[in-house]
CSV table of C-alpha atoms and ligand atoms in Angstrom, one decimal:
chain,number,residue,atom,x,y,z
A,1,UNK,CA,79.9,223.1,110.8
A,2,UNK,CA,76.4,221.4,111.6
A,3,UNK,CA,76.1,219.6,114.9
A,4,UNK,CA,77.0,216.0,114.2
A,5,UNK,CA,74.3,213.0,114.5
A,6,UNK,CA,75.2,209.9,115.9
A,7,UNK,CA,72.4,208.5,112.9
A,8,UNK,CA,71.0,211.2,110.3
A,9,UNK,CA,67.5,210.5,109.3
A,10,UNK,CA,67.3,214.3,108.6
A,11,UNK,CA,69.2,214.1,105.7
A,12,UNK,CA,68.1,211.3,103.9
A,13,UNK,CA,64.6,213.2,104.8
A,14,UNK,CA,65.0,215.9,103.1
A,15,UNK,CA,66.3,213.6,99.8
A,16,UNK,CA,63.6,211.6,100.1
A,17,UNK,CA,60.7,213.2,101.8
A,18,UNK,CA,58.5,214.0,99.0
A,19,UNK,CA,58.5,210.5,97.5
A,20,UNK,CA,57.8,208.7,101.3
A,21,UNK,CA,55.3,211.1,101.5
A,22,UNK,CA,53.5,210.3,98.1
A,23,UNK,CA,54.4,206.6,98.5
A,24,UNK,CA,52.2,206.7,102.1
A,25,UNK,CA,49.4,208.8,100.5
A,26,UNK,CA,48.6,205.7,97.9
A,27,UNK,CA,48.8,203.2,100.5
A,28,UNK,CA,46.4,205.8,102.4
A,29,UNK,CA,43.9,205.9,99.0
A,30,UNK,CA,43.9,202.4,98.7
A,31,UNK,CA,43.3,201.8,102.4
A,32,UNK,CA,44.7,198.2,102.4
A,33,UNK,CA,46.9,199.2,105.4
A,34,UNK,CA,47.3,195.1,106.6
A,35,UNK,CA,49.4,192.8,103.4
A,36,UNK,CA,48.6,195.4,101.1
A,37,UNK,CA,50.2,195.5,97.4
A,38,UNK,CA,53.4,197.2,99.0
A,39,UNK,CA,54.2,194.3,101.3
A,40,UNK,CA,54.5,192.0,98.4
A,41,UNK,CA,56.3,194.9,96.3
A,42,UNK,CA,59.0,195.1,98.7
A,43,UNK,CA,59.7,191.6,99.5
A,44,UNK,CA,60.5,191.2,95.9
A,45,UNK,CA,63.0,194.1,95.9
A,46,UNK,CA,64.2,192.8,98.8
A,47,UNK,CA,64.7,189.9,97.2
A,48,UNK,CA,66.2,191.2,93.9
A,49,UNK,CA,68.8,192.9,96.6
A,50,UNK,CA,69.9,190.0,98.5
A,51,UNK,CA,69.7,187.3,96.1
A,52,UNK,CA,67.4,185.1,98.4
A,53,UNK,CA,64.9,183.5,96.6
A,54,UNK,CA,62.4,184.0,99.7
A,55,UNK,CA,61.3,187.3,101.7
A,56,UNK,CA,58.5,187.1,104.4
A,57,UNK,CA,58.7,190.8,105.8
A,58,UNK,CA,57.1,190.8,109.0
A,59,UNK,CA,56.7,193.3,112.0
A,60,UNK,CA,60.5,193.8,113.4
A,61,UNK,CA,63.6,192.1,113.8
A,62,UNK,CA,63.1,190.4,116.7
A,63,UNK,CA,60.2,188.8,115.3
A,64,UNK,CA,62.0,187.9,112.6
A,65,UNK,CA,64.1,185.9,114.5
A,66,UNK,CA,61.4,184.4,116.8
A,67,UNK,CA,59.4,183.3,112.9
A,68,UNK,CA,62.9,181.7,112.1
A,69,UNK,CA,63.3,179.6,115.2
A,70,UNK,CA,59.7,178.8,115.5
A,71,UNK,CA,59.7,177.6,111.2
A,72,UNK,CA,62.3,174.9,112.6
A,73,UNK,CA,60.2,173.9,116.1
A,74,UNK,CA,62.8,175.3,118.7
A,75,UNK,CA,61.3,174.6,122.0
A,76,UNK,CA,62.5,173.1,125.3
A,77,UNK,CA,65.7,170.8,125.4
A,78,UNK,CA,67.1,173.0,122.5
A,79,UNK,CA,70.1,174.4,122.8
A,80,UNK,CA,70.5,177.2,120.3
A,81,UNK,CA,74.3,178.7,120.3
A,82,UNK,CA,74.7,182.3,119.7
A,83,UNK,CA,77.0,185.4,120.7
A,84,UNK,CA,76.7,187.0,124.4
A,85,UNK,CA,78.0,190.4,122.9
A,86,UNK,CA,74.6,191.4,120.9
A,87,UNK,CA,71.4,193.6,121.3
A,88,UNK,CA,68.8,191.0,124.0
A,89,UNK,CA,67.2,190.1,121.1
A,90,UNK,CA,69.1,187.7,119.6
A,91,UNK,CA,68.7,184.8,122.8
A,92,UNK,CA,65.7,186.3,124.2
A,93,UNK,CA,63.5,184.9,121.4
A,94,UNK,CA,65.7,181.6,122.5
A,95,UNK,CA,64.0,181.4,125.7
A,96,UNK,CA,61.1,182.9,124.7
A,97,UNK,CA,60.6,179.2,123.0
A,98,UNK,CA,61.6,177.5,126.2
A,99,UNK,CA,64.9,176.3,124.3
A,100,UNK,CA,68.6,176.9,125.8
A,101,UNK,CA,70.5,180.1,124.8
A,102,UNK,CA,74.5,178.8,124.8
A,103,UNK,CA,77.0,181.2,124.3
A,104,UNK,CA,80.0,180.8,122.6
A,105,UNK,CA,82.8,183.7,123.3
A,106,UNK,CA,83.8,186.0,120.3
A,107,UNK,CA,87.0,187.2,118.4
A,108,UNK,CA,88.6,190.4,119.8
A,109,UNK,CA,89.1,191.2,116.2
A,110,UNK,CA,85.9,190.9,114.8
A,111,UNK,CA,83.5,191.1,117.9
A,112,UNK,CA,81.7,187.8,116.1
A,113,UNK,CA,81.1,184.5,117.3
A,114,UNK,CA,84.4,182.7,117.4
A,115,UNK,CA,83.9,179.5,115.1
A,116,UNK,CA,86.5,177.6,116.9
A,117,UNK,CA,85.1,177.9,120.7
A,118,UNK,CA,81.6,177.5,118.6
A,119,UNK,CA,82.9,174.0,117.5
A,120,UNK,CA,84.1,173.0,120.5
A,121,UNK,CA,81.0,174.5,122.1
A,122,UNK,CA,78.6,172.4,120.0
A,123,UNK,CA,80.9,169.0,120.5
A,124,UNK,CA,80.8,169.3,123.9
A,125,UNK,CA,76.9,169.6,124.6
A,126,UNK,CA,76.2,167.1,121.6
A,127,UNK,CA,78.3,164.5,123.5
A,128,UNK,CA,76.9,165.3,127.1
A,129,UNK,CA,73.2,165.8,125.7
A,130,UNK,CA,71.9,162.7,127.3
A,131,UNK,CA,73.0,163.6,130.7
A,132,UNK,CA,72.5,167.2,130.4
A,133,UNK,CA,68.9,167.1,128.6
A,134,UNK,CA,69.9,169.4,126.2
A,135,UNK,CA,70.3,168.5,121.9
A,136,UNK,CA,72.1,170.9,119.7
A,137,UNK,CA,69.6,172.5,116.9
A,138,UNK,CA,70.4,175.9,116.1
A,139,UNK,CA,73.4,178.4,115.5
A,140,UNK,CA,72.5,182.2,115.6
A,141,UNK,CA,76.2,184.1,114.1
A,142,UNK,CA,75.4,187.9,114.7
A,143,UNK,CA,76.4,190.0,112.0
A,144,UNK,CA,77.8,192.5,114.7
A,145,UNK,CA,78.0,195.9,113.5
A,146,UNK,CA,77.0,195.5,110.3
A,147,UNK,CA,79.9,192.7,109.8
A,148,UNK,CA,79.3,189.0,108.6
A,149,UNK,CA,80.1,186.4,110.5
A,150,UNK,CA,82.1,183.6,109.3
A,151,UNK,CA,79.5,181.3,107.4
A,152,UNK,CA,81.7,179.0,105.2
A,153,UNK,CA,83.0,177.7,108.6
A,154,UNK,CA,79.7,178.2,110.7
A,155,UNK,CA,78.1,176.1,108.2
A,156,UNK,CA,80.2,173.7,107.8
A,157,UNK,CA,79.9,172.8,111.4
A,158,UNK,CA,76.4,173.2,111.6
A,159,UNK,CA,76.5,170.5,108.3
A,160,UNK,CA,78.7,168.3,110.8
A,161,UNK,CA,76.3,168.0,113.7
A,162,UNK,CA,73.2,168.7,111.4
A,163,UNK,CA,71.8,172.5,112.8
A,164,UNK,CA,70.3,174.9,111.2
A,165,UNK,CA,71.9,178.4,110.9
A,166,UNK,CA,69.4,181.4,111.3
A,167,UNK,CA,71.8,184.6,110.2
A,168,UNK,CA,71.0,187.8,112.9
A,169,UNK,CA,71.5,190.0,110.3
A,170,UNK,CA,69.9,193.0,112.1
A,171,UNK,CA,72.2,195.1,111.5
A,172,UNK,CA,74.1,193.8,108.3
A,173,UNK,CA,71.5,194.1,105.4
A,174,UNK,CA,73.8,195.5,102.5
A,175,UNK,CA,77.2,193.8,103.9
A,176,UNK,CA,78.5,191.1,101.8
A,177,UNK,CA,80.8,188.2,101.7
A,178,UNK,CA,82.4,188.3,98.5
A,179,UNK,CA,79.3,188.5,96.1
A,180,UNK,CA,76.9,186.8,98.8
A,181,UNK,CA,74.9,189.1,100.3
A,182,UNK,CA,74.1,189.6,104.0
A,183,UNK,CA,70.8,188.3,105.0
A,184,UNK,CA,71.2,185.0,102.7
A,185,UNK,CA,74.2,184.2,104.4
A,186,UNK,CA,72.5,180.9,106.1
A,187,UNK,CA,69.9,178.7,106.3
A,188,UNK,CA,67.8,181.5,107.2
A,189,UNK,CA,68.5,185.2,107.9
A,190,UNK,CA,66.5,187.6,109.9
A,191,UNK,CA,67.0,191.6,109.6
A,192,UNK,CA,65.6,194.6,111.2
A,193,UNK,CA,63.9,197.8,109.6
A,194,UNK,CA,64.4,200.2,113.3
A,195,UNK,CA,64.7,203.3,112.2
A,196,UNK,CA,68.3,203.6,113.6
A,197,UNK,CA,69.4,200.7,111.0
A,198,UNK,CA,70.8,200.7,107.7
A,199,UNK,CA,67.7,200.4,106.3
A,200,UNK,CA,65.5,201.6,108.8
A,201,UNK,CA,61.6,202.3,108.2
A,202,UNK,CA,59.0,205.1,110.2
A,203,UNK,CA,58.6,202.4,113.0
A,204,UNK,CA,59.4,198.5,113.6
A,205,UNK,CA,59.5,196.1,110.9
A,206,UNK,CA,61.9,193.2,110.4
A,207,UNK,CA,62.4,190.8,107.7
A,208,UNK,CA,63.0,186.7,107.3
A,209,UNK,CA,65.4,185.3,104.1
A,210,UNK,CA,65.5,181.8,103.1
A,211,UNK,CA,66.1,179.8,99.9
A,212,UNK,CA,63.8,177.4,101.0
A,213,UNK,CA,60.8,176.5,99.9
A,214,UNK,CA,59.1,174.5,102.6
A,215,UNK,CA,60.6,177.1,105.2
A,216,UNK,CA,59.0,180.0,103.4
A,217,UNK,CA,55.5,178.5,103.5
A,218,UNK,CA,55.9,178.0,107.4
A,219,UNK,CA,57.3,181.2,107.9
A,220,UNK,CA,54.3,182.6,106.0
A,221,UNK,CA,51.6,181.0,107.8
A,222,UNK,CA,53.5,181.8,111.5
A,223,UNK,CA,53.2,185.1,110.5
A,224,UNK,CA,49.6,185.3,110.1
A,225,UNK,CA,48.9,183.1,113.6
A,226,UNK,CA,49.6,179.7,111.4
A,227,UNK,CA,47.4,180.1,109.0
A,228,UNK,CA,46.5,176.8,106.6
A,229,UNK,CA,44.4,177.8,103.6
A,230,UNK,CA,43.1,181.2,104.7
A,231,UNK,CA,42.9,183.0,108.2
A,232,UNK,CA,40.2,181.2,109.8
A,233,UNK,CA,42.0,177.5,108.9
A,234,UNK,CA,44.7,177.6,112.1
A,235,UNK,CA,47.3,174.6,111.3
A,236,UNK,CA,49.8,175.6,113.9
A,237,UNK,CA,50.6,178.0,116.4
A,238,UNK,CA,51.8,180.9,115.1
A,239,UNK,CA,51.8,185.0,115.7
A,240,UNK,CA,50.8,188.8,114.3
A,241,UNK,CA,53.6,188.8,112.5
A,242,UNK,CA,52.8,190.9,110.0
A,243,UNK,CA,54.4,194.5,108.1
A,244,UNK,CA,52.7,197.5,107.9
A,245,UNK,CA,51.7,198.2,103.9
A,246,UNK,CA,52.8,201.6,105.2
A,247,UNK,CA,56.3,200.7,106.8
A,248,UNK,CA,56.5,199.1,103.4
A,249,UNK,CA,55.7,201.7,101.2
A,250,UNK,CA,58.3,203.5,103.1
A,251,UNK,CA,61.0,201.2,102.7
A,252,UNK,CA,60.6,200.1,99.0
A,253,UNK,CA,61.5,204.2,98.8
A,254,UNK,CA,64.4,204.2,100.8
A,255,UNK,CA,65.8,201.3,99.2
A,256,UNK,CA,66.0,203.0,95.8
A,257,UNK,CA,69.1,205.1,97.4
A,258,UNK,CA,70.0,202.1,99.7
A,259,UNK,CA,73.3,200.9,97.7
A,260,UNK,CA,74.3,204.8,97.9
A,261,UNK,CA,74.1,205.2,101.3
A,262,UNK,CA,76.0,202.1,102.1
A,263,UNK,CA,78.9,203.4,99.4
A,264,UNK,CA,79.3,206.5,101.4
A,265,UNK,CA,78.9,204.9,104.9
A,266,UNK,CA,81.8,203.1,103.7
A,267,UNK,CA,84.0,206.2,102.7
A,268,UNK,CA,83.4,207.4,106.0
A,269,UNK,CA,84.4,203.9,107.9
A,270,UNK,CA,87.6,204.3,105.2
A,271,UNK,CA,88.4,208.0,106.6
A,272,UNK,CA,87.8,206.7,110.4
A,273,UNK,CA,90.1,203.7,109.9
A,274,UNK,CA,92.7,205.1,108.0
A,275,UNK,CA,93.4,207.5,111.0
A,276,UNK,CA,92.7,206.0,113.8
A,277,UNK,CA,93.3,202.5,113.1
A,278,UNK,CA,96.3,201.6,115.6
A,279,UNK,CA,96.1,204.4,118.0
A,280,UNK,CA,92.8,202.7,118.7
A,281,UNK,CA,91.8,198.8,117.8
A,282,UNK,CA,89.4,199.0,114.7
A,283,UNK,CA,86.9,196.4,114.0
A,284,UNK,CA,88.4,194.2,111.5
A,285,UNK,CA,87.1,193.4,108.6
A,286,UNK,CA,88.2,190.2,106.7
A,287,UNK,CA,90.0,190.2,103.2
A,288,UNK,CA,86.3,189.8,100.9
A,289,UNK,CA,84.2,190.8,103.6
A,290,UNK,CA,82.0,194.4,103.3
A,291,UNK,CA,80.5,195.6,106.3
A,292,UNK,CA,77.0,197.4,106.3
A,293,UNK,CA,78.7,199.9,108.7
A,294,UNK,CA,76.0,199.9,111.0
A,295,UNK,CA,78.0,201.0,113.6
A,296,UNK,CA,82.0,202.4,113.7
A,297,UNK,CA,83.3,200.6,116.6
A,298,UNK,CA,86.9,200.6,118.3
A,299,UNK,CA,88.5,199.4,121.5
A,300,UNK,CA,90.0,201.8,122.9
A,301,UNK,CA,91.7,201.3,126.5
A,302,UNK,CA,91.3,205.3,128.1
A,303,UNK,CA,87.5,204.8,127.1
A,304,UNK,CA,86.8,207.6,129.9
A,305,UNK,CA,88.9,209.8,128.3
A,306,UNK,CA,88.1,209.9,125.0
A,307,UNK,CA,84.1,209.8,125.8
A,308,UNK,CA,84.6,213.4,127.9
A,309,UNK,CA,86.6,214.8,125.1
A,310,UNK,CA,83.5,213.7,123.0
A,311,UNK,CA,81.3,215.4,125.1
A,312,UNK,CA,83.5,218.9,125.2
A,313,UNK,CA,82.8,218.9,121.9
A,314,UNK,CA,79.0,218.0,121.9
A,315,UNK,CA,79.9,214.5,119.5
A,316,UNK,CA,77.2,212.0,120.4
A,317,UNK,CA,78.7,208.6,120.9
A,318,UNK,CA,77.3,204.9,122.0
A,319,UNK,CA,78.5,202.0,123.8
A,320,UNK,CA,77.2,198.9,122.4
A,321,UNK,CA,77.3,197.0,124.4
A,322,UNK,CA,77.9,197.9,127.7
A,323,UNK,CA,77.4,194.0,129.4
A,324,UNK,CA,77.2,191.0,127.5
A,325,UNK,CA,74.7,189.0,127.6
A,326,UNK,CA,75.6,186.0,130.4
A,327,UNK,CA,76.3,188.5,132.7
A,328,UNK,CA,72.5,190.1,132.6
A,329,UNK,CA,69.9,189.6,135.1
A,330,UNK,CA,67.7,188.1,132.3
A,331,UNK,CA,69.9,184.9,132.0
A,332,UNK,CA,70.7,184.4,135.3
A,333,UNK,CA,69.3,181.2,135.4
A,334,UNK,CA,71.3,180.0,133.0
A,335,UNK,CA,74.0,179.9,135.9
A,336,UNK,CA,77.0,181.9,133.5
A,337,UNK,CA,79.6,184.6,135.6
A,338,UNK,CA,82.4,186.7,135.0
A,339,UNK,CA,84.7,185.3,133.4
A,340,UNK,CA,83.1,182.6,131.7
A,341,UNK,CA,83.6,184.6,127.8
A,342,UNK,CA,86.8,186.8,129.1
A,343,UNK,CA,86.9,188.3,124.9
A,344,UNK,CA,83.1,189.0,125.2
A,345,UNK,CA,83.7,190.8,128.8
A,346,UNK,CA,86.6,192.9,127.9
A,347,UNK,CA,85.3,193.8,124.4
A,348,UNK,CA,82.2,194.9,126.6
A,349,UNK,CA,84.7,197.1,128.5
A,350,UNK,CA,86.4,199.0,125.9
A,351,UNK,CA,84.1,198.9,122.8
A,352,UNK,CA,83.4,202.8,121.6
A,353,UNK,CA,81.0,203.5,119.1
A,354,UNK,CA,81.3,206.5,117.0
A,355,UNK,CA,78.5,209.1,114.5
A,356,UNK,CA,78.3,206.7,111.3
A,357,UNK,CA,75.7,207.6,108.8
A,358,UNK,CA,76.3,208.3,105.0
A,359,UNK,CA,75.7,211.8,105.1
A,360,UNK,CA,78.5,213.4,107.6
A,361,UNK,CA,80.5,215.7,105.9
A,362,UNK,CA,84.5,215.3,105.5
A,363,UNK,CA,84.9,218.0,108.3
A,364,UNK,CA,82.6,216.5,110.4
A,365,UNK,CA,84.5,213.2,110.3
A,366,UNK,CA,88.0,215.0,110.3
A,367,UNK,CA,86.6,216.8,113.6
A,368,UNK,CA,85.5,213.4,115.1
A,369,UNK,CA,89.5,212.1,114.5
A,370,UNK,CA,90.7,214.8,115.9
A,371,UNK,CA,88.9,214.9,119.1
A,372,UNK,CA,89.8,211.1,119.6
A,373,UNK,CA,92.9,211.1,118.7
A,374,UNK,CA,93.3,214.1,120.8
A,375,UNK,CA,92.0,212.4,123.8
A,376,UNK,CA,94.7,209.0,123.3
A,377,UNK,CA,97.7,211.1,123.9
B,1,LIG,C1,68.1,195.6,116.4
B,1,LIG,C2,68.5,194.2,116.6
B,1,LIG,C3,67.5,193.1,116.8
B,1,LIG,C4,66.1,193.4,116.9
B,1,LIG,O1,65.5,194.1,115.9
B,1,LIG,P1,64.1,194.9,116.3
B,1,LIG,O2,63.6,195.3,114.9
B,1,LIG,O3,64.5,196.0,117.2
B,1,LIG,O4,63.2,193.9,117.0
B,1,LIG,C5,68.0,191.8,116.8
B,1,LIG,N1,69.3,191.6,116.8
B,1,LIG,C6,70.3,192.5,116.6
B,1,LIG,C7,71.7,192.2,116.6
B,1,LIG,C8,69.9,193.9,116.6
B,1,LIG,O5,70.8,194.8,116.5
């Protein structure tokens, strides 16, 4: 048996490595390295793939999400709701802006955003606002895992006290609720091309969705430091925001097997659930939801345990994430402790993330099982 990857970009290297390579050498002939022909290329197969009528790619996922907020003039006296159990990213471009992150605790089922603490969450600063200084404008659902998040609820309130959704679908691109793609979930979606994604380019690049017309033009001109009519007309204050033609040219390759690799990292979630799945807590996923599989997680409560047995056997393994978010030096000031989200905190405690990519074998993954379930009992 081969060593087992926690993410295999070997494999889809050696499928795919002759046509990246070609694909890098044109961008390389036609030296327009900076919104070259590839750029626009891929942000209409990106389109094609998630149904949104709008793509502005741009340079990774957290500036994705920073473009988003900034489209909609986040800035200071904001409050922007979002999950504590998710990468920094996701509220750091919140204060970045000088706007509020407020966290809202998530399911222990899902490891998402719980939409009924989120309404309560919402009604309670929208009716203190005056004396706190703070108006609700924004709801960030994280697409943890690969997994939507609820949108027909989160919209719905978001409808009720008039925010805007912006989806963090970072790690979801190619999940799907019912026939609605992840990334055009909301308002506005924001994904990520790191390499250790589902679709993952040679470096950082990132993605925004929307359906909107208006949004798409600011979008556009943030990205190229708010641009008017050309570069040198500056109508607002924007960023270099921009995708490399060659990140591009890479990706509109790897998105020709795309569908496939989400098919088989969905066999191998399948295979992982099917035998583990009650010795362990699995992730659930909702009747008409499809994850992206970004990530296999489980709670498990002898974490300790089953991690050394993981290491005996040399299977690489990842805890995501270790400490939510109110609970991290970077937010002290926002005057959250332990205890405040007691789902986030204990998810934090127990999650276990295991090798998901689409090309582990079957006795790979049946050796995986067996070493956890070997370590439960
Ligand atoms: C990876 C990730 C980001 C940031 O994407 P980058 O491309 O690394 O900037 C944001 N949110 C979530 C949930 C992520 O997993």
């Amino acid at each position: 048996m081969n060593p087992i990857s926690f993410v295999d970009l070997k494999a889809q290297a050696e499928i795919l490595g002759k046509d990246i390579r070609q694909a890098m050498e044109r961008v390389m002939s036609h030296g327009r390295f900076i919104m070259g022909p590839e750029v626009y290329e891929l942000e209409q197969k990106l389109s094609d793939f998630t149904g949104a009528k709008h793509v502005v790619s741009c340079s990774s996922g957290t500036d994705a999400l920073l473009m988003a907020l900034m489209a909609i003039d986040i800035g200071p006296g904001d409050a922007v709701f979002t999950s504590p159990f998710t990468f920094v990213a996701t509220a750091e471009v919140i204060s970045l802006l000088g706007a509020t992150p407020v966290f809202v605790d998530i399911r222990k089922d899902t490891f998402n955003i719980d939409p009924v603490r989120l309404a309560q969450t919402v009604e309670h600063i929208d009716k203190n606002h005056a004396g706190k200084g703070l108006t609700p404008k924004c709801i960030i659902p994280v697409d943890i895992f690969g997994l939507p998040a609820e949108y027909d609820v989160i919209l719905e309130i978001a409808d009720r006290f008039g925010l805007v959704v912006v989806e963090d679908a970072a790690q979801s691109l190619g999940g799907r609720i019912d026939d609605r793609m992840a990334g055009n979930l909301a308002h506005m979606g924001a994904t990520s091309f790191f390499p250790a994604k589902p679709l993952g380019c040679y470096g950082d690049g990132g993605a925004v969705f929307t359906n909107d017309d208006h949004l798409q033009e600011k979008l556009a001109s943030i990205r190229v430091h708010g641009k008017g009519q050309h570069k040198y007309d500056n109508v607002r204050t924007g960023i270099n925001g921009r995708m490399d033609t060659l990140q591009a040219a890479v990706l509109i390759q790897k998105l020709k097997i795309f569908t496939d690799e989400i098919d088989k990292r969905r066999e191998v979630a399948q295979k992982y659930k099917e035998h583990l799945d009650g010795k362990v807590l699995c992730q659930k996923v909702p009747e008409s939801y499809e994850s992206a599989w970004a990530q296999f997680s489980f709670l498990c409560q002898n974490r300790n345990r089953v991690i050394s047995r993981l290491e005996k056997n040399h299977i690489p393994y990842g805890i995501y994430y270790p400490k939510p978010l109110h609970l991290q030096k970077a937010f002290s000031g926002l005057d959250y402790r332990t205890g405040d989200f007691p789902v986030a905190e204990m998810v934090s405690d127990a999650i276990l993330s295991i090798p998901m990519h689409p090309y582990l074998s079957e006795e790979q993954v049946d050796f995986v099982i067996h070493t956890i379930v070997g370590g439960l009992t």
